[in-house]
Short mmCIF file of C-alpha atoms and ligand atoms in Angstrom, two decimals:
data_model
loop_
_atom_site.label_atom_id
_atom_site.label_comp_id
_atom_site.label_asym_id
_atom_site.label_seq_id
_atom_site.Cartn_x
_atom_site.Cartn_y
_atom_site.Cartn_z
CA MET A 1 46.76 90.44 146.26
CA ASP A 2 43.89 89.40 144.06
CA ILE A 3 43.79 91.72 141.07
CA ARG A 4 40.01 92.35 141.64
CA GLU A 5 40.76 93.37 145.23
CA ARG A 6 43.33 95.93 144.06
CA LYS A 7 40.82 97.33 141.52
CA LEU A 8 38.19 97.68 144.19
CA ILE A 9 40.53 99.46 146.60
CA GLU A 10 41.67 101.84 143.82
CA LYS A 11 38.07 102.59 142.91
CA LEU A 12 37.13 103.23 146.53
CA GLU A 13 40.03 105.59 146.94
CA ASP A 14 39.21 107.39 143.78
CA LYS A 15 35.47 107.62 144.08
CA GLY A 16 34.81 107.30 147.75
CA THR A 17 32.06 104.77 147.01
CA LEU A 18 31.38 101.25 145.90
CA SER A 19 28.21 99.33 145.14
CA PRO A 20 26.78 97.00 147.87
CA ASP A 21 28.06 93.95 145.89
CA GLU A 22 31.50 95.56 145.57
CA TYR A 23 31.71 96.21 149.28
CA GLU A 24 30.82 92.63 149.90
CA GLN A 25 33.49 91.43 147.46
CA LEU A 26 36.05 93.73 149.08
CA ILE A 27 35.40 92.09 152.44
CA ILE A 28 35.39 88.55 151.07
CA LEU A 29 38.61 88.98 149.14
CA ARG A 30 40.42 90.70 152.07
CA ASP A 31 43.98 89.61 152.66
CA ASP A 32 47.10 91.00 154.37
CA GLN A 33 48.29 93.04 151.38
CA ALA A 34 44.86 94.58 150.97
CA LEU A 35 44.94 95.52 154.66
CA GLU A 36 48.32 97.08 154.16
CA MET A 37 47.31 99.00 151.07
CA LEU A 38 44.07 100.23 152.60
CA GLY A 39 45.92 101.36 155.74
CA ARG A 40 48.42 103.34 153.73
CA LEU A 41 45.74 105.06 151.60
CA ALA A 42 43.54 105.77 154.65
CA THR A 43 46.36 107.32 156.65
CA ARG A 44 47.11 109.51 153.69
CA LYS A 45 43.52 110.65 153.52
CA ARG A 46 43.33 111.32 157.26
CA LYS A 47 46.52 113.42 157.07
CA ALA A 48 45.18 115.50 154.22
CA VAL A 49 42.15 116.47 156.26
CA PHE A 50 43.43 116.51 159.86
CA GLY A 51 47.19 116.75 159.63
CA ASP A 52 48.80 114.83 162.50
CA ALA A 53 46.04 115.77 165.01
CA VAL A 54 44.32 113.06 167.02
CA TYR A 55 41.35 114.21 169.03
CA THR A 56 40.47 113.04 172.49
CA ARG A 57 37.19 112.77 174.36
CA GLY A 58 36.86 112.09 178.02
CA LEU A 59 34.37 109.34 178.61
CA ILE A 60 32.30 109.55 181.81
CA GLU A 61 30.26 106.37 182.37
CA ILE A 62 27.43 107.82 184.33
CA SER A 63 25.26 104.72 184.92
CA SER A 64 25.49 100.95 184.62
CA ILE A 65 21.73 100.59 185.12
CA CYS A 66 19.83 99.62 181.95
CA LYS A 67 16.30 98.64 181.17
CA ASN A 68 17.36 96.87 177.97
CA ASN A 69 18.43 93.33 177.26
CA CYS A 70 20.78 93.50 174.28
CA LEU A 71 22.13 89.97 173.92
CA TYR A 72 25.76 91.11 173.60
CA CYS A 73 25.98 93.60 176.49
CA GLY A 74 27.29 92.96 179.94
CA ILE A 75 25.09 95.54 181.62
CA ARG A 76 21.89 94.12 180.14
CA LYS A 77 18.95 94.05 182.56
CA ASP A 78 19.01 90.22 183.03
CA ASN A 79 22.62 90.10 184.13
CA SER A 80 21.88 89.78 187.79
CA GLU A 81 25.64 89.63 188.64
CA ALA A 82 26.28 93.05 187.16
CA LYS A 83 27.21 95.66 189.74
CA ARG A 84 24.94 98.64 189.32
CA TYR A 85 25.86 102.30 190.07
CA ARG A 86 24.88 105.70 189.06
CA LEU A 87 26.93 108.85 189.37
CA SER A 88 25.52 112.02 191.01
CA LYS A 89 25.59 115.38 189.30
CA GLU A 90 28.41 116.36 191.64
CA GLU A 91 30.49 113.33 190.74
CA ILE A 92 29.88 113.85 187.00
CA CYS A 93 30.92 117.59 187.22
CA SER A 94 33.98 116.76 189.22
CA CYS A 95 35.11 114.14 186.63
CA ALA A 96 34.74 116.89 183.94
CA ASP A 97 36.66 119.37 186.06
CA GLU A 98 39.55 116.89 186.45
CA GLY A 99 39.28 116.16 182.76
CA TYR A 100 39.44 119.86 181.83
CA GLU A 101 42.66 120.20 183.80
CA LEU A 102 44.04 117.23 181.89
CA GLY A 103 43.38 118.94 178.51
CA PHE A 104 40.03 117.38 177.58
CA ARG A 105 37.60 119.69 175.68
CA THR A 106 34.93 117.18 174.98
CA PHE A 107 33.03 115.18 177.61
CA VAL A 108 31.01 112.11 176.65
CA LEU A 109 28.34 111.08 179.10
CA GLN A 110 27.56 107.45 178.48
CA GLY A 111 25.27 105.15 180.29
CA GLY A 112 22.61 102.47 180.10
CA GLU A 113 19.02 103.40 179.53
CA ASP A 114 18.44 104.34 183.19
CA ALA A 115 15.01 105.87 183.98
CA PHE A 116 16.56 108.02 186.64
CA PHE A 117 18.04 110.22 183.92
CA THR A 118 14.86 112.01 182.91
CA ASP A 119 15.04 114.98 180.62
CA ASP A 120 15.00 117.36 183.61
CA VAL A 121 17.84 115.57 185.43
CA LEU A 122 19.98 115.24 182.28
CA CYS A 123 19.28 118.72 180.97
CA ASP A 124 20.38 120.18 184.36
CA ILE A 125 23.65 118.18 184.19
CA VAL A 126 24.31 119.21 180.59
CA ALA A 127 23.59 122.85 181.37
CA SER A 128 25.87 122.80 184.42
CA LEU A 129 28.72 121.26 182.42
CA LYS A 130 28.36 123.81 179.64
CA LYS A 131 28.25 126.62 182.22
CA ALA A 132 31.39 125.39 183.93
CA HIS A 133 33.25 124.77 180.72
CA PRO A 134 31.83 126.96 177.91
CA ASP A 135 34.74 126.08 175.65
CA CYS A 136 33.91 122.33 175.74
CA ALA A 137 31.61 120.13 173.80
CA VAL A 138 29.20 117.81 175.60
CA THR A 139 28.38 114.53 173.89
CA LEU A 140 25.59 112.20 175.07
CA SER A 141 25.46 108.51 174.61
CA MET A 142 22.40 107.57 176.58
CA GLY A 143 20.50 105.36 174.15
CA GLU A 144 17.12 105.61 172.55
CA ARG A 145 14.84 108.50 173.65
CA LYS A 146 11.86 110.36 172.34
CA ARG A 147 12.43 113.13 169.75
CA GLU A 148 11.18 115.75 172.29
CA SER A 149 13.79 114.46 174.78
CA TYR A 150 16.60 114.80 172.24
CA GLN A 151 15.37 118.26 171.44
CA ALA A 152 15.31 119.32 175.13
CA LEU A 153 18.82 118.10 175.63
CA PHE A 154 20.05 119.88 172.60
CA ASP A 155 18.37 123.06 173.77
CA ALA A 156 20.08 122.53 177.13
CA GLY A 157 23.48 122.68 175.29
CA ALA A 158 24.35 119.14 174.24
CA ASP A 159 26.41 119.28 171.06
CA ARG A 160 26.71 115.67 169.95
CA TYR A 161 25.03 112.30 170.38
CA LEU A 162 26.44 108.80 169.91
CA LEU A 163 24.03 105.99 169.16
CA ARG A 164 25.46 103.05 167.33
CA HIS A 165 23.11 101.58 164.77
CA GLU A 166 24.68 98.16 165.71
CA THR A 167 23.80 96.65 162.29
CA ALA A 168 22.13 98.04 159.21
CA ASP A 169 20.39 94.74 158.46
CA HIS A 170 16.89 94.45 159.89
CA LYS A 171 17.09 90.63 160.49
CA HIS A 172 20.59 90.83 161.99
CA TYR A 173 19.30 93.60 164.35
CA GLU A 174 16.62 91.27 165.61
CA LEU A 175 19.15 88.54 166.31
CA LEU A 176 21.19 90.87 168.49
CA HIS A 177 18.33 92.43 170.43
CA PRO A 178 15.28 91.33 172.41
CA LYS A 179 11.87 91.65 170.68
CA GLU A 180 11.07 94.78 172.69
CA MET A 181 13.66 96.68 170.64
CA SER A 182 13.37 97.55 166.98
CA PHE A 183 15.55 98.49 164.14
CA ASP A 184 13.00 101.01 163.01
CA ASN A 185 13.09 102.84 166.31
CA ARG A 186 16.90 102.92 166.27
CA MET A 187 16.83 104.44 162.75
CA ARG A 188 14.12 106.88 163.92
CA CYS A 189 16.39 108.07 166.69
CA LEU A 190 19.39 108.55 164.41
CA HIS A 191 17.42 110.56 161.98
CA ASP A 192 15.81 112.68 164.67
CA LEU A 193 19.17 113.44 166.17
CA LYS A 194 20.50 114.54 162.86
CA ASP A 195 17.41 116.55 162.03
CA ILE A 196 17.62 118.47 165.41
CA GLY A 197 21.20 119.48 164.63
CA TYR A 198 23.38 117.24 166.70
CA GLN A 199 26.71 116.11 165.40
CA VAL A 200 25.86 112.38 165.30
CA GLY A 201 27.84 109.21 165.73
CA CYS A 202 26.62 105.79 164.62
CA GLY A 203 28.61 102.58 164.58
CA PHE A 204 28.69 98.85 164.97
CA MET A 205 30.58 95.96 166.41
CA VAL A 206 32.91 94.00 164.20
CA GLY A 207 32.37 90.31 164.39
CA SER A 208 29.04 90.37 166.22
CA PRO A 209 27.23 87.01 166.13
CA TYR A 210 25.42 86.39 162.79
CA GLN A 211 27.37 89.16 160.98
CA THR A 212 28.24 88.31 157.41
CA PRO A 213 30.11 90.11 154.53
CA LYS A 214 26.58 90.95 153.32
CA THR A 215 25.45 92.59 156.55
CA LEU A 216 28.77 94.42 156.76
CA ALA A 217 28.31 95.71 153.22
CA LYS A 218 24.94 97.01 154.35
CA ASP A 219 26.68 98.81 157.31
CA LEU A 220 29.11 100.47 154.83
CA VAL A 221 26.28 101.52 152.52
CA PHE A 222 24.30 102.90 155.49
CA ILE A 223 27.25 104.81 156.77
CA GLU A 224 27.96 106.26 153.29
CA GLN A 225 24.42 107.49 152.96
CA PHE A 226 23.73 108.56 156.52
CA LYS A 227 27.01 110.48 156.56
CA PRO A 228 27.49 110.58 160.32
CA ASP A 229 29.97 113.05 161.82
CA MET A 230 31.47 110.12 163.76
CA CYS A 231 31.44 106.37 163.55
CA GLY A 232 32.42 104.09 166.40
CA ILE A 233 33.49 100.65 165.40
CA GLY A 234 35.18 98.10 167.62
CA PRO A 235 35.42 94.32 167.90
CA PHE A 236 32.62 92.36 169.56
CA ILE A 237 34.05 90.82 172.74
CA PRO A 238 31.90 88.23 174.57
CA HIS A 239 30.79 88.92 178.08
CA HIS A 240 30.73 85.84 180.33
CA ASN A 241 27.25 86.43 181.64
CA THR A 242 25.30 87.10 178.42
CA PRO A 243 23.61 84.77 175.91
CA PHE A 244 26.62 85.39 173.62
CA ARG A 245 29.16 84.17 176.18
CA ASP A 246 30.40 81.36 173.90
CA GLU A 247 30.53 83.33 170.71
CA ALA A 248 33.87 84.18 169.05
CA LYS A 249 35.31 87.70 169.46
CA GLY A 250 35.71 90.00 166.51
CA SER A 251 39.02 90.13 164.67
CA LEU A 252 41.66 92.84 164.92
CA GLU A 253 42.39 92.68 161.20
CA LEU A 254 38.80 92.98 160.08
CA THR A 255 38.30 95.99 162.44
CA LEU A 256 41.44 97.69 160.99
CA PHE A 257 40.32 96.89 157.43
CA LEU A 258 36.88 98.44 158.05
CA LEU A 259 38.32 101.53 159.71
CA SER A 260 40.40 102.12 156.62
CA VAL A 261 37.43 101.50 154.33
CA ILE A 262 35.30 104.06 156.22
CA ARG A 263 38.10 106.66 156.18
CA LEU A 264 38.23 106.30 152.33
CA MET A 265 34.46 106.61 152.05
CA LEU A 266 34.23 109.71 154.32
CA PRO A 267 37.70 111.36 154.53
CA ASP A 268 36.50 114.01 157.14
CA ILE A 269 34.75 111.57 159.53
CA LEU A 270 35.73 111.30 163.20
CA LEU A 271 36.75 107.75 163.72
CA PRO A 272 37.68 106.49 167.22
CA ALA A 273 40.27 103.82 167.90
CA THR A 274 38.05 102.23 170.55
CA THR A 275 38.78 100.78 173.97
CA ALA A 276 37.47 97.39 172.62
CA LEU A 277 40.17 97.51 170.01
CA GLY A 278 42.72 98.19 172.77
CA THR A 279 41.28 95.25 174.69
CA ILE A 280 41.71 92.60 172.04
CA ASP A 281 45.30 93.68 171.18
CA PRO A 282 47.84 95.50 173.41
CA LYS A 283 48.64 97.84 170.52
CA GLY A 284 45.07 97.89 169.12
CA ARG A 285 44.45 101.58 169.46
CA GLU A 286 47.79 102.54 167.88
CA LYS A 287 47.05 100.09 165.04
CA GLY A 288 43.59 101.75 164.71
CA ILE A 289 45.19 105.19 164.28
CA MET A 290 47.55 103.72 161.67
CA ALA A 291 44.59 102.33 159.84
CA GLY A 292 42.93 105.72 159.60
CA ALA A 293 41.24 106.46 163.00
CA ASN A 294 41.75 109.95 164.53
CA VAL A 295 40.03 109.96 167.91
CA VAL A 296 40.71 108.25 171.27
CA MET A 297 38.21 108.20 174.20
CA PRO A 298 39.94 107.49 177.46
CA ASN A 299 37.99 106.93 180.61
CA LEU A 300 37.38 109.78 183.12
CA SER A 301 34.96 107.82 185.33
CA PRO A 302 35.93 107.56 188.99
CA VAL A 303 38.16 104.52 189.43
CA SER A 304 35.79 103.23 192.10
CA VAL A 305 33.08 102.46 189.46
CA ARG A 306 35.14 101.56 186.39
CA LYS A 307 35.08 97.80 186.83
CA LYS A 308 31.31 97.99 187.14
CA TYR A 309 30.80 99.41 183.67
CA GLU A 310 31.56 96.07 182.13
CA LEU A 311 30.04 95.86 178.63
CA TYR A 312 32.48 92.99 177.78
CA ASP A 313 35.17 90.84 179.56
CA ASN A 314 38.74 92.08 180.27
CA LYS A 315 38.10 95.71 179.46
CA ILE A 316 41.30 97.77 179.77
CA CYS A 317 41.94 100.88 181.82
CA THR A 318 39.62 99.85 184.67
CA GLY A 319 42.37 100.36 187.34
CA GLU A 320 44.11 103.46 186.08
CA GLU A 321 43.45 107.06 187.14
CA SER A 322 42.31 109.50 184.45
CA ALA A 323 45.69 111.22 184.39
CA GLN A 324 47.44 107.89 183.91
CA CYS A 325 45.32 107.12 180.83
CA ARG A 326 45.84 110.56 179.43
CA GLY A 327 49.62 110.23 179.72
CA CYS A 328 49.60 106.67 178.48
CA LEU A 329 47.56 107.59 175.43
CA GLU A 330 49.70 110.63 174.66
CA GLU A 331 52.75 108.28 174.47
CA ARG A 332 50.82 105.76 172.40
CA ILE A 333 49.72 108.42 169.88
CA LYS A 334 53.26 109.74 169.54
CA MET A 335 54.38 106.22 168.51
CA THR A 336 52.00 106.49 165.54
CA GLY A 337 53.59 109.78 164.35
CA CYS A 338 50.50 111.72 165.41
CA ARG A 339 49.87 114.10 168.28
CA LEU A 340 47.08 114.31 170.85
CA VAL A 341 45.63 117.82 170.70
CA VAL A 342 43.83 120.05 173.26
CA ASP A 343 40.71 120.76 171.12
CA ARG A 344 37.05 120.18 170.99
CA GLY A 345 37.52 118.26 167.83
CA ASP A 346 34.38 119.25 166.04
CA SER A 347 33.43 117.63 162.76
CA PRO A 348 34.98 119.72 159.96
CA ARG A 349 31.57 119.62 158.31
CA VAL A 350 29.81 121.33 161.13
CA LYS A 351 30.14 124.95 162.07
CA GLU A 352 30.35 125.73 165.76
CA LYS A 353 26.95 126.41 167.29
N1 LIG B 401 31.64 93.80 172.90
C1 LIG B 401 31.96 94.93 172.17
N2 LIG B 401 31.22 96.10 172.23
C2 LIG B 401 30.09 96.06 172.91
N3 LIG B 401 29.18 97.01 173.13
C3 LIG B 401 28.21 96.48 173.91
N4 LIG B 401 28.54 95.26 174.28
C4 LIG B 401 29.72 94.92 173.62
C5 LIG B 401 30.51 93.83 173.56
N5 LIG B 401 30.19 92.69 174.24
C6 LIG B 401 29.12 98.25 172.32
C7 LIG B 401 27.82 98.47 171.63
C8 LIG B 401 27.26 99.72 172.28
C9 LIG B 401 28.46 100.43 172.74
C10 LIG B 401 28.21 101.40 173.90
O1 LIG B 401 29.27 99.31 173.25
O2 LIG B 401 28.00 98.63 170.21
O3 LIG B 401 26.53 100.54 171.32
FE1 LIG B 402 44.37 103.78 180.13
FE2 LIG B 402 46.70 103.28 178.81
S1 LIG B 402 44.97 104.36 178.16
S2 LIG B 402 46.16 102.81 180.87
#
């Protein structure tokens, strides 16, 4: 390993921070030994904070209808081949009931920006879920909304919100999104969510088109300063009916490398080993845990709709029942020397509401 690389890694481990230029250098100099060293240090940090616990969240994909046209995403509005569906309140609640029996204590409602889910509709669903399972956390991942909307959903009982920032570089953001969307609004949403009191998750795709070591360094600086409770990162995977169909997918190694870097920056962060990581490599999620991740988010959506929530090609777990995924993941996590726990898995930084 390059001596400069070793110095940077040691500094990161010691101080939990590097300058923007140093992050960029760290990424440029990256090699296999650096990946190995970072993985070792990151697992050690994760163990110091979380022991051998890996948290799990049940993901319920409530709508594949979206008004947006993000260039990377398979459920973008202009993908006329996409199969659209929306779950009813009853369907969502029964997915959660099944999840509860399986040991899930966090439910993540994720969907496109579907106008059907007004504040009234979504607040009613959140309140019903909280009433049925008062010991569970409800996480929303429903895109950009007005501050008042985030506030209403929080007041209805939502605990957490996931909204990936996608990239911390203004220009790069514009290359990934249509002109109707703006970096400034994305940042406004993230700051509103935090301000309101949500546990907040940001994140980005690794290897998205036009990403460079410089834009990645900006992502790391942003994450360090924003201090999210969670951070979702997974490889970009092209979807065959989007403008990015011919772009290269993101790399396993770079994703693992960045997971470790983020763990060293923010030792108590919740860091999922994502489905996208499991999609580009059969052992991707296990490798993610061994690089410092501590969360897995298996699918609880009804099997009948799973193939329709196609953000990218070849997504895994679209044919399996919820119980199968739960069992499968339990085994996979055991292989990493960790253990899947029945727990809400709140951020250690946040006191329970
Ligand atoms: N590849 C990987 N991740 C994707 N996402 C959307 N499209 C893709 C893709 N083609 C991610 C985005 C979004 C999250 C829900 O899924 O980062 O925020
Ligand atoms: Fe779904 Fe393994 S986690 S089949």
